[in-house]
Short mmCIF file of C-alpha atoms and ligand atoms in Angstrom, two decimals:
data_model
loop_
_atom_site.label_atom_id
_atom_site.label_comp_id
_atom_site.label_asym_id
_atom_site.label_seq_id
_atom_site.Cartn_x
_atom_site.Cartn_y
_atom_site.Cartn_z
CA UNK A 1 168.65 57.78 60.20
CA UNK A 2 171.54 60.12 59.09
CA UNK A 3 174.36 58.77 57.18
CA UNK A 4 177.38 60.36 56.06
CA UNK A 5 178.88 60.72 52.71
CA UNK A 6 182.34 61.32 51.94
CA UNK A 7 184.20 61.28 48.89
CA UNK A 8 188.07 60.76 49.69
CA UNK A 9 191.54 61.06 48.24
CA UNK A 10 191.68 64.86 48.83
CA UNK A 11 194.54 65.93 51.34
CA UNK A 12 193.62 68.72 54.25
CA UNK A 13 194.55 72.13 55.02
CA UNK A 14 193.61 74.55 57.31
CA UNK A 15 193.01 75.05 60.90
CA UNK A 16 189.85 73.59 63.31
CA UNK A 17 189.29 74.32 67.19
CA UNK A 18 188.95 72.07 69.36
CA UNK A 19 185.79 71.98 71.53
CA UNK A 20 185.21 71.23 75.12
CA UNK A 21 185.78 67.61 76.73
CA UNK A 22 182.94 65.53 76.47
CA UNK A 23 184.77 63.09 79.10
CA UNK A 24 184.38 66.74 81.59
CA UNK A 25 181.75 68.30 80.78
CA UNK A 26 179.78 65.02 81.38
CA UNK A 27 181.04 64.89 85.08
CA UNK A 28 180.96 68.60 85.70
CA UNK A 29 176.69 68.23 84.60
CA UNK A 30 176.52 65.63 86.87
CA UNK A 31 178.24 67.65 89.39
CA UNK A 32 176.22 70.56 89.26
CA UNK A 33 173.44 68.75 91.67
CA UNK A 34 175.94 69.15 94.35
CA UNK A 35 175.93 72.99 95.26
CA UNK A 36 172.09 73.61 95.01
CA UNK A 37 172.69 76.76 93.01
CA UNK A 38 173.76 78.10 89.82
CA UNK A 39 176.53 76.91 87.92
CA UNK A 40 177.70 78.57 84.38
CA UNK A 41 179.76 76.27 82.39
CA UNK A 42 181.26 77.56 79.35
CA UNK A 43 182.96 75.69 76.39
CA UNK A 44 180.13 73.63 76.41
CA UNK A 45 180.08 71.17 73.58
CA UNK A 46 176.98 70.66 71.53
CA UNK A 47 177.27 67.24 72.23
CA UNK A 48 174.14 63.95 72.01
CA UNK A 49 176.01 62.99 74.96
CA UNK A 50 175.19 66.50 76.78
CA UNK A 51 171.93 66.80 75.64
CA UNK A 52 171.25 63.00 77.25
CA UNK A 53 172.80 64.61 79.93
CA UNK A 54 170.55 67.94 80.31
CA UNK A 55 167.50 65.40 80.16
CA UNK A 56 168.61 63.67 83.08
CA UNK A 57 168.83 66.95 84.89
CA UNK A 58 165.54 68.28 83.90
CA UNK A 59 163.91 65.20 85.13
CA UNK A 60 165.57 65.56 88.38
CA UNK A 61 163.93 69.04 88.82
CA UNK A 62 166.90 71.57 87.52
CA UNK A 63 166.79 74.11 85.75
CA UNK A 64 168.78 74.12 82.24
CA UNK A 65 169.64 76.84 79.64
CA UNK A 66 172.11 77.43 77.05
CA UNK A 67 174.01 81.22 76.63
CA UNK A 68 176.25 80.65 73.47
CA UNK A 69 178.98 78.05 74.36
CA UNK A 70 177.54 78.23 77.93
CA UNK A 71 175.26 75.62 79.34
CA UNK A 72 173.35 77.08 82.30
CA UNK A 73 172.21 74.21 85.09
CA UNK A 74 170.13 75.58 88.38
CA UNK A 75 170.07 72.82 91.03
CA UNK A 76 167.99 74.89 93.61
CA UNK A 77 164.85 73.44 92.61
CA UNK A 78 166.19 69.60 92.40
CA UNK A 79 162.92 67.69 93.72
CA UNK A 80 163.54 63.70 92.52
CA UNK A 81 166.94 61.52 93.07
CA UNK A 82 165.78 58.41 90.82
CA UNK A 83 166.57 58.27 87.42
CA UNK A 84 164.53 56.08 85.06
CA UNK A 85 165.85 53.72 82.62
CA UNK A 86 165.44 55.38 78.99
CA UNK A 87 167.13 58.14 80.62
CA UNK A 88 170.02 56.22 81.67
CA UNK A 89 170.38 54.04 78.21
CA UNK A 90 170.77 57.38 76.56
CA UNK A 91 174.11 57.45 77.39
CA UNK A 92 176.38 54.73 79.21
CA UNK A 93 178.37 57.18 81.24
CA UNK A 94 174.69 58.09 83.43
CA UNK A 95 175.86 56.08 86.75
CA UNK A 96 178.49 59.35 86.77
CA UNK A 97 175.20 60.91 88.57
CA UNK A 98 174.92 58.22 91.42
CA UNK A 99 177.50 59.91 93.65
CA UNK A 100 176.42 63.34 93.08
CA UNK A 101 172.88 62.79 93.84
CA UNK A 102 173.37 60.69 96.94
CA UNK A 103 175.63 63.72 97.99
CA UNK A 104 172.93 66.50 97.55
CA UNK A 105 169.49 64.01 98.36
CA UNK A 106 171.04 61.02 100.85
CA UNK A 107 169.26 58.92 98.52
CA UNK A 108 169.45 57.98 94.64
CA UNK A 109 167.51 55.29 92.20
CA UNK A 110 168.97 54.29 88.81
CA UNK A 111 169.26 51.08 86.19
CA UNK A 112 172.08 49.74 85.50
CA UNK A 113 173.63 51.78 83.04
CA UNK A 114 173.24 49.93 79.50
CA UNK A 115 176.53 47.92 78.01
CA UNK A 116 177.64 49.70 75.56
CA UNK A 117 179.17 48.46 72.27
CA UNK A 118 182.60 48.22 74.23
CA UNK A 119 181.97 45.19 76.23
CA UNK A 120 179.85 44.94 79.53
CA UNK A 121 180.55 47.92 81.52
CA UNK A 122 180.92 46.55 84.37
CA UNK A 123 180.21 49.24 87.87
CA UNK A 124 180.97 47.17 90.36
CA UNK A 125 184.71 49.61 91.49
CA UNK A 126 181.65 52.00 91.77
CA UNK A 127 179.23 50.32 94.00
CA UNK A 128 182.34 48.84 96.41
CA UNK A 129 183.93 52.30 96.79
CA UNK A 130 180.43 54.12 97.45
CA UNK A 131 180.20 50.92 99.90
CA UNK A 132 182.92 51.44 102.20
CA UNK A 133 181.96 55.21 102.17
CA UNK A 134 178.49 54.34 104.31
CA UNK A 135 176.31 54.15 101.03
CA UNK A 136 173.51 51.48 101.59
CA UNK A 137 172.88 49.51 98.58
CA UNK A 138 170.35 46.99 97.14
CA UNK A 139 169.85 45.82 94.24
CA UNK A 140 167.10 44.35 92.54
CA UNK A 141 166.56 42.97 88.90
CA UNK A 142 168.88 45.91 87.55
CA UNK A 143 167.58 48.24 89.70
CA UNK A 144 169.91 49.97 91.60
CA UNK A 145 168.55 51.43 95.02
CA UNK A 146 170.84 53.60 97.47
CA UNK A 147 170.65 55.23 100.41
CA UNK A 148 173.47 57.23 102.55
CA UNK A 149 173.76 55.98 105.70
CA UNK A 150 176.69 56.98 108.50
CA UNK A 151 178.76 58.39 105.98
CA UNK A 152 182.35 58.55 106.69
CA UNK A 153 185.21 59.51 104.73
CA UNK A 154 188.27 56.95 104.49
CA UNK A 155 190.79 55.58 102.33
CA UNK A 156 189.30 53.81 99.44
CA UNK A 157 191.74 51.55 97.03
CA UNK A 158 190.66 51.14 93.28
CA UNK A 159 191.65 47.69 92.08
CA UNK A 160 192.13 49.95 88.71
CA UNK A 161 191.84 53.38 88.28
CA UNK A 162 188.75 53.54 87.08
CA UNK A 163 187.52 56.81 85.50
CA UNK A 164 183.79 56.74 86.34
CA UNK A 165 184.77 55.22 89.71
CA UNK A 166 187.23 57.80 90.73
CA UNK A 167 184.62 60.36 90.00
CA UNK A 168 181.52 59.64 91.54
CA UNK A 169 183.88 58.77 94.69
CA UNK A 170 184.84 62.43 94.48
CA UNK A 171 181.69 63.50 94.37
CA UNK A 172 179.61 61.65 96.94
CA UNK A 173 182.78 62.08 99.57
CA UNK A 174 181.93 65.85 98.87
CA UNK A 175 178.68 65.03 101.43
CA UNK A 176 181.06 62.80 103.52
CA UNK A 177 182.38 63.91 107.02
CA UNK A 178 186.00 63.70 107.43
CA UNK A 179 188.59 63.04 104.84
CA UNK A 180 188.20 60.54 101.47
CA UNK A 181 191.60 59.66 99.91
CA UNK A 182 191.35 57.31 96.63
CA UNK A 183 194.72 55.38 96.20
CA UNK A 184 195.18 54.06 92.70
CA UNK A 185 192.73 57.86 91.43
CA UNK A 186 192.36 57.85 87.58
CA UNK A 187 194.68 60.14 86.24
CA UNK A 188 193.26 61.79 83.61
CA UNK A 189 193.27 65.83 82.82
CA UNK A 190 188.98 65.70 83.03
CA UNK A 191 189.73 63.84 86.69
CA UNK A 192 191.65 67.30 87.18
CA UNK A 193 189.03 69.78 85.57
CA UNK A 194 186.33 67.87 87.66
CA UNK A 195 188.45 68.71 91.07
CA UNK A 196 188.58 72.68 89.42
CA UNK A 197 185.18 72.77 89.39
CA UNK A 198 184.84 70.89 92.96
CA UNK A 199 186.41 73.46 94.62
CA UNK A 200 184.62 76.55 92.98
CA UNK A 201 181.41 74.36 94.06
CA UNK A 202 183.37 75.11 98.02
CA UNK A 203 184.56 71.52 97.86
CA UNK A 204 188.45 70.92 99.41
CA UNK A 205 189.75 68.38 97.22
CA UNK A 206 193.37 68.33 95.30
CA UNK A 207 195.79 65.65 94.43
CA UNK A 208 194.09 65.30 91.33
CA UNK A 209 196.25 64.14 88.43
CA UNK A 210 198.25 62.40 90.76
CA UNK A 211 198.10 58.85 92.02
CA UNK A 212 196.16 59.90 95.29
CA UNK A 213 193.29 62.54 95.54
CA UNK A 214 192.22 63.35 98.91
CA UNK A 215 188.60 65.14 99.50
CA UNK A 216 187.60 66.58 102.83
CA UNK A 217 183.93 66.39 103.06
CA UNK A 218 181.29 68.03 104.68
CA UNK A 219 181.96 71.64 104.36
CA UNK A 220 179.22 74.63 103.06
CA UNK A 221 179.09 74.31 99.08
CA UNK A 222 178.96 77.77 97.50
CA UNK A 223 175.54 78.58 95.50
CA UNK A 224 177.21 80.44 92.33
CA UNK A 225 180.13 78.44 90.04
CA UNK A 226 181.35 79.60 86.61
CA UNK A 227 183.48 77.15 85.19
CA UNK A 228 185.55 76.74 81.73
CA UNK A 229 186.09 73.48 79.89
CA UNK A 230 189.28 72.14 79.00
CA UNK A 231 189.54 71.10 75.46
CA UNK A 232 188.63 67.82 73.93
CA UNK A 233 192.05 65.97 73.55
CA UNK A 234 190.64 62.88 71.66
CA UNK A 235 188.28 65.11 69.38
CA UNK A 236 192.49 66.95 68.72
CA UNK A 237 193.30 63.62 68.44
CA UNK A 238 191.07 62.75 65.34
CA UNK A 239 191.80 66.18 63.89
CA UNK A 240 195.89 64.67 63.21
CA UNK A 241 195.34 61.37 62.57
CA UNK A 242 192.71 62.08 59.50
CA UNK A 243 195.61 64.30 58.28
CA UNK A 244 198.28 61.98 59.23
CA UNK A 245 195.53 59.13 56.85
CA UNK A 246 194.30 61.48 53.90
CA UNK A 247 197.75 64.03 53.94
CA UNK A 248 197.96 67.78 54.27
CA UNK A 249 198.53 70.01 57.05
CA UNK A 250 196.17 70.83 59.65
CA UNK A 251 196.59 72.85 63.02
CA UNK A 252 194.27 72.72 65.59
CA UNK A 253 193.59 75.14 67.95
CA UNK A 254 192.23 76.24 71.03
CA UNK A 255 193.35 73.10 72.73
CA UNK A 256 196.28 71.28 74.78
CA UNK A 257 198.32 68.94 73.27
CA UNK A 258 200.12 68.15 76.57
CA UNK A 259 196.93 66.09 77.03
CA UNK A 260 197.54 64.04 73.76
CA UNK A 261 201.28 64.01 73.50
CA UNK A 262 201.05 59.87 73.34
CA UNK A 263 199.47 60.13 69.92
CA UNK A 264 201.56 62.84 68.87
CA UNK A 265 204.58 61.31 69.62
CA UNK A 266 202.97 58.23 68.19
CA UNK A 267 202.38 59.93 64.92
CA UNK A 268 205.76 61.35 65.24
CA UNK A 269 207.42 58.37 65.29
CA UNK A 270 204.95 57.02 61.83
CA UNK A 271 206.64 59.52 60.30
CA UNK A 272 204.82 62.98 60.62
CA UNK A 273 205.95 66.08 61.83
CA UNK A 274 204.20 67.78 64.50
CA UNK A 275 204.74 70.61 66.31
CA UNK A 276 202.94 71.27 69.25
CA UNK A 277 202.70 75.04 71.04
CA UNK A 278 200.55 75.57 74.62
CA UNK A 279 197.64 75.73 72.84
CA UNK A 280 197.53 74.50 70.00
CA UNK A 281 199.15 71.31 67.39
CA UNK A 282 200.36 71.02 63.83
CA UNK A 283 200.44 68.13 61.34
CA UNK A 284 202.58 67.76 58.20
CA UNK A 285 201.61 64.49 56.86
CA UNK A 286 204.57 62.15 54.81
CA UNK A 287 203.76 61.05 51.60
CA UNK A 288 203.05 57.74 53.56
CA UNK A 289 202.75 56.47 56.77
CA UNK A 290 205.76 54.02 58.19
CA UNK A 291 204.45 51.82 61.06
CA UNK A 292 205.66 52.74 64.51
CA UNK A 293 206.06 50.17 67.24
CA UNK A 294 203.89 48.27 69.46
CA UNK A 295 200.58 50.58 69.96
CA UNK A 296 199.56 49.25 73.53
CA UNK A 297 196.37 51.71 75.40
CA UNK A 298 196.96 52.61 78.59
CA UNK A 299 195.85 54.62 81.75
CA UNK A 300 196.87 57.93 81.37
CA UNK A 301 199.25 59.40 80.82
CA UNK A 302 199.78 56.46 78.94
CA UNK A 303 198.16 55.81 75.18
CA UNK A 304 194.82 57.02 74.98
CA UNK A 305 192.46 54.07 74.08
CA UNK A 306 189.67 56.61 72.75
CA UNK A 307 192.29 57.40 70.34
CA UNK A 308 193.07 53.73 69.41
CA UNK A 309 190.71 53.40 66.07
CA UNK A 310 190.84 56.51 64.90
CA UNK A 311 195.18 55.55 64.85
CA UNK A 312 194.67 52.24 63.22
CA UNK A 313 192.64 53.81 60.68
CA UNK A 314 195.65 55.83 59.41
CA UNK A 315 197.78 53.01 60.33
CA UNK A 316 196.05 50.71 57.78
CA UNK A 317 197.94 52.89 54.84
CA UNK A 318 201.31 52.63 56.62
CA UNK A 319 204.21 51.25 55.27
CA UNK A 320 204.69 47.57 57.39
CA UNK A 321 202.38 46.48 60.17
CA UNK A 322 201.45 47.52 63.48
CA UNK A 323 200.63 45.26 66.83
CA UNK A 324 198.01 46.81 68.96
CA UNK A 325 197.01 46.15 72.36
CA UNK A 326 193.94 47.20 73.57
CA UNK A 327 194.05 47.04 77.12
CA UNK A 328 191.41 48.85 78.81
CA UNK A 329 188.21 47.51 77.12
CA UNK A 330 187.54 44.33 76.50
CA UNK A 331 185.86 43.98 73.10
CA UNK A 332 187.31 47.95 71.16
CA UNK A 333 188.21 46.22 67.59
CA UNK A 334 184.63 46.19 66.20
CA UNK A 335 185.55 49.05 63.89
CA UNK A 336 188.20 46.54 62.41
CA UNK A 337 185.54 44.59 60.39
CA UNK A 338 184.12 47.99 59.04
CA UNK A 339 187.69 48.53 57.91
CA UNK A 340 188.57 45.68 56.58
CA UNK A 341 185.56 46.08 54.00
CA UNK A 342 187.40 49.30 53.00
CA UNK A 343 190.39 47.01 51.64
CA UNK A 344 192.06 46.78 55.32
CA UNK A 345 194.23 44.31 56.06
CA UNK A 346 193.54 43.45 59.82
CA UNK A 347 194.08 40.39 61.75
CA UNK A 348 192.13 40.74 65.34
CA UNK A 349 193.06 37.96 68.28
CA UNK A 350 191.84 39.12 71.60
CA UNK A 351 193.00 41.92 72.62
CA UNK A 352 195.47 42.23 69.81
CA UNK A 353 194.98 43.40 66.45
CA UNK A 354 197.72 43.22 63.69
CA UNK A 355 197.16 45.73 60.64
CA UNK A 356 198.86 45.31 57.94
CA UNK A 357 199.69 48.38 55.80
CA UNK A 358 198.12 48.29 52.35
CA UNK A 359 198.62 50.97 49.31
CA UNK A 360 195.67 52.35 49.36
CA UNK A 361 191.83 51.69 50.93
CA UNK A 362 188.72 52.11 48.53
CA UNK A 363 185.31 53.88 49.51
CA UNK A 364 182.83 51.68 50.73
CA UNK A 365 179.14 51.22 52.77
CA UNK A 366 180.24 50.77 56.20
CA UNK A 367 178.28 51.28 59.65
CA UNK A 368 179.94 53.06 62.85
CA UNK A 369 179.49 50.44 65.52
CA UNK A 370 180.38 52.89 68.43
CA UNK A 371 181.90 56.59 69.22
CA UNK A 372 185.26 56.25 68.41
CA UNK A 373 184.99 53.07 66.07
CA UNK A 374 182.73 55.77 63.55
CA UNK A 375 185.23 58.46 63.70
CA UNK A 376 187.73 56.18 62.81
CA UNK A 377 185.73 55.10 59.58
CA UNK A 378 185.39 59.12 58.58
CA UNK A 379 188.98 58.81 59.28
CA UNK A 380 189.47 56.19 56.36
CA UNK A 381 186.71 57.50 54.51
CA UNK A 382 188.93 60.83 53.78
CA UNK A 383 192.01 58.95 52.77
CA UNK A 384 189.75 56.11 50.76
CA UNK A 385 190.08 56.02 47.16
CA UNK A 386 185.70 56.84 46.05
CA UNK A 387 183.12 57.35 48.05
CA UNK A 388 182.45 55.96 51.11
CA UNK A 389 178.85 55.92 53.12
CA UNK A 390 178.47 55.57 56.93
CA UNK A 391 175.50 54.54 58.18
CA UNK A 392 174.57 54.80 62.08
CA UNK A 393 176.12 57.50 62.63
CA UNK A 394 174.72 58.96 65.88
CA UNK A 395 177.26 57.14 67.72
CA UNK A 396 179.51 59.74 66.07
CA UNK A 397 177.47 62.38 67.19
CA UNK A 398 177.47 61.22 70.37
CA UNK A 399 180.87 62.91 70.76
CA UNK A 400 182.29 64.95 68.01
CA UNK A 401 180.28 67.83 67.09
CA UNK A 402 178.55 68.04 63.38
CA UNK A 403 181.73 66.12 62.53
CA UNK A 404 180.85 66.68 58.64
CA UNK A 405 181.33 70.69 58.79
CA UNK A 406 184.46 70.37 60.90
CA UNK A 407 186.06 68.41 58.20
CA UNK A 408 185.03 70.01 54.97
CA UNK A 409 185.97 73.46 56.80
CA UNK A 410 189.41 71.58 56.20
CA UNK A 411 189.04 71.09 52.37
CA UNK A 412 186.95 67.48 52.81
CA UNK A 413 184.33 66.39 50.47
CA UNK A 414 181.87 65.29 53.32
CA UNK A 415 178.28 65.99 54.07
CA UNK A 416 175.35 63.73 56.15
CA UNK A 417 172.26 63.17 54.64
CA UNK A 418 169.13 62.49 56.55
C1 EPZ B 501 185.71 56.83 80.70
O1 EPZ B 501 184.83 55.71 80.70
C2 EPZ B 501 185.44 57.57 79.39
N1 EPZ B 501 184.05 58.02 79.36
C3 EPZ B 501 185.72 56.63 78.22
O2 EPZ B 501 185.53 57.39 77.02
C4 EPZ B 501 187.18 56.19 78.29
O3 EPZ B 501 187.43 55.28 77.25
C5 EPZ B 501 187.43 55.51 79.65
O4 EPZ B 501 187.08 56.41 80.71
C6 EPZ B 501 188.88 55.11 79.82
O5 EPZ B 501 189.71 56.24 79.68
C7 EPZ B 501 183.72 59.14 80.04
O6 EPZ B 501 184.53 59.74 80.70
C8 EPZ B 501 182.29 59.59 79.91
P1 EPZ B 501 186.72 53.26 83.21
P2 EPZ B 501 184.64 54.83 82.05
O7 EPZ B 501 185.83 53.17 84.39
O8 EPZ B 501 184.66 55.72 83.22
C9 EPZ B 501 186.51 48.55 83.80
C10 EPZ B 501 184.72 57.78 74.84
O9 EPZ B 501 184.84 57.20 73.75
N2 EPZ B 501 185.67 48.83 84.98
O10 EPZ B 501 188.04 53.95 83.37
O11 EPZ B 501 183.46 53.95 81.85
C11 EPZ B 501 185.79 48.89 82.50
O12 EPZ B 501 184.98 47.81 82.07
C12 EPZ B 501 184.49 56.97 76.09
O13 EPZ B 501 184.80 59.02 75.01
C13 EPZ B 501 185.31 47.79 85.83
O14 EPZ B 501 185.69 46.63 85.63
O15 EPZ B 501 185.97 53.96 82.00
C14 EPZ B 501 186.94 49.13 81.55
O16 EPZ B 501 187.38 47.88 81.06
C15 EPZ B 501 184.51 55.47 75.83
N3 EPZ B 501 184.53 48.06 86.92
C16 EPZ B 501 188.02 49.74 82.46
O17 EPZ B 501 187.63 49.41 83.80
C17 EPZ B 501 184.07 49.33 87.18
O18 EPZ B 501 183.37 49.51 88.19
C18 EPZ B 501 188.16 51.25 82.36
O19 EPZ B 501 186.90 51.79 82.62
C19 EPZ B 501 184.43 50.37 86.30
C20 EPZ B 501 185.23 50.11 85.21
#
């Protein structure tokens, strides 16, 4: 098992790039069942999570290569629509395949996706939505078994709007006749790379970003799609608040913050300066943190709660104490014990967590309990006084890529050890 090491207490400077969304590119994989032909994806992340993902499409008889930042998938010769458990454990967002196989094989076999550290992840917005679309569905000791029957395109209401939902709706009403509209869509920028990519696939869909997307099914798909990722606003994310925790000035590039401007304007009001361009964001950490109001997560365009930890970590050095709200998951403060053994003050009650700025936080052994909880702990780690060691890291991996040289590229003292 890999571990990280990191000795903190040393500000950072320089510049890092952002790489491609792991919350797209996961879709857009999925996705690339649909056309039955080639699709060239570039800004390809080298993610665990992709790789988990280019498993499952092996299995499921696709071809799939890698050009540089490109990831290559063939669906032509796609000859099996189940999916067997250990491939769907591997990563928590594999249901995102359900739709897109039932579009492209009228059938599809799966587990129920594994919990994940978050909570139960629930699918149910899924299964109702796919439902009411004509999708036949039994299940049977957490086997899921579907099968398309009249399928019909209509208006389908998400009691939330669900990410995962509003995208495998998208992509099985791509195989439906007539026209899908989701009221209550997910509004987040992958929802709107996943429609760019749609409709170089020959799919008519738009409204995405927007409350309502609306997807006329049933038309040809077109064989050949070359698509470019948007950037990764929550890896961005991390990038400013480990300067906003361990000081500096960083800029990060190649990205957008108009897809993070809650945390900016979060850190903002904590007392950095950042300045943002099209493309790219700068940090000028204070000589300490002041705590902002309320942090509450939100749908977007509200506060992202992917970047929740990796903000209380720097928070936890701030001057006064900051209430947040975690509102989209129910059980996203498991980081806070990790914390707290790094001299944290944190007080978690449900869905609220109260951190209580200290002076300073001191290296410690600490374990990443999920994706974002682990960056956050890097996050401290830099701005800890000593070293700190953090064990389990693969969650990390899962969706920031070799974390470890992105940071000392910025002046860290970080490496992993296997
Ligand atoms: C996506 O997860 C992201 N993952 C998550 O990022 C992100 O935190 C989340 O959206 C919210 O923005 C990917 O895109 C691969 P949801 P998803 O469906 O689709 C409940 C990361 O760290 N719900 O919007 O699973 C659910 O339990 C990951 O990069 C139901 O009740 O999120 C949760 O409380 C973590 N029933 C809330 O809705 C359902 O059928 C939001 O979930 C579906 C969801």
């Amino acid at each position: 098992m890999s571990r990280l090491i990191i000795n903190g207490g040393r500000p950072l400077h320089g510049a890092a790039r952002a790489g491609g969304a792991k919350n797209s590119i996961l879709p857009i994989l999925a996705a690339a069942v649909v056309n039955g032909g080639e699709n060239i994806i570039h800004n390809c992340p080298d993610l665990k999570d992709v790789h988990s993902a280019a498993a499952i499409l092996r299995h499921l008889g696709c071809r799939v290569d890698w050009q540089g930042d490109a990831i290559i998938v063939d669906s032509a010769g796609m000859d099996r629509w189940d999916i067997p458990d250990e491939l769907m454990r591997e990563m928590r967002s594999s249901v995102i395949f359900l739709g897109p196989v039932l579009a492209r094989c009228g059938q599809a076999q799966m587990t129920y996706p594994g919990g994940c550290e978050l909570g139960p992840r629930p699918i149910d917005l899924h299964l109702r939505a796919l439902g009411q679309l004509g999708v036949e569905i039994q299940e049977d000791g957490g086997r899921i078994y579907c099968r398309c029957g009249k399928m019909q395109g209509r208006d389908i209401a998400l009691a939330l709007p669900s990410v995962g939902a509003t995208e495998n709706i998208m992509l099985c009403a791509s195989a439906c006749s007539g026209q899908t509209r989701i009221v209550n869509a997910a509004r987040e920028p992958e929802i709107w790379d996943l429609q760019q990519f749609l409709r170089k696939a020959g799919v008519q869909v738009s409204g995405a970003g927007c409350r309502d997307i609306v997807i006329q099914g049933g038309g040809p798909v077109r064989r050949t799609v070359e698509h470019w990722v948007i950037p990764d606003r929550i890896e961005s994310a991390t990038y400013l608040c480990a300067c906003a925790a361990a000081g500096g000035r960083v800029r990060v590039e190649r990205t957008k913050p108009a897809y993070f401007s809650a945390v900016t304007h979060l850190l903002e009001e904590s007392g950095c300066q950042v300045e943002t361009g099209e493309d790219w964001a700068e940090i000028q950490a204070p000589r300490r943190l002041k705590a902002p109001p309320p942090v509450r997560t939100a749908p977007y365009p509200g506060f992202p709660t992917d970047a929740q930890s990796p903000v209380m970590a720097a928070l936890c050095l701030a001057q006064g104490s900051t209430v947040f709200s975690e509102n989209i998951f129910e059980n996203r403060y498991r980081h806070c014990a990790e914390l707290a053994r790094m001299g944290a003050d944190i007080r978690v009650e449900g869905r609220t967590a109260i951190v209580a700025g200290v002076e300073r936080l001191r290296g410690a052994a600490v374990k990443a309990t999920d994706l974002r909880g682990g960056a956050a702990l890097a996050v401290a780690g830099l701005a800890a006084q000593g070293q700190t060691e953090i064990r389990d890291i693969e969650h990390i991996d899962r969706g920031y890529q070799r974390i470890e040289e992105a940071y000392a590229a910025l002046g860290a003292d970080i490496r992993r050890e296997d």
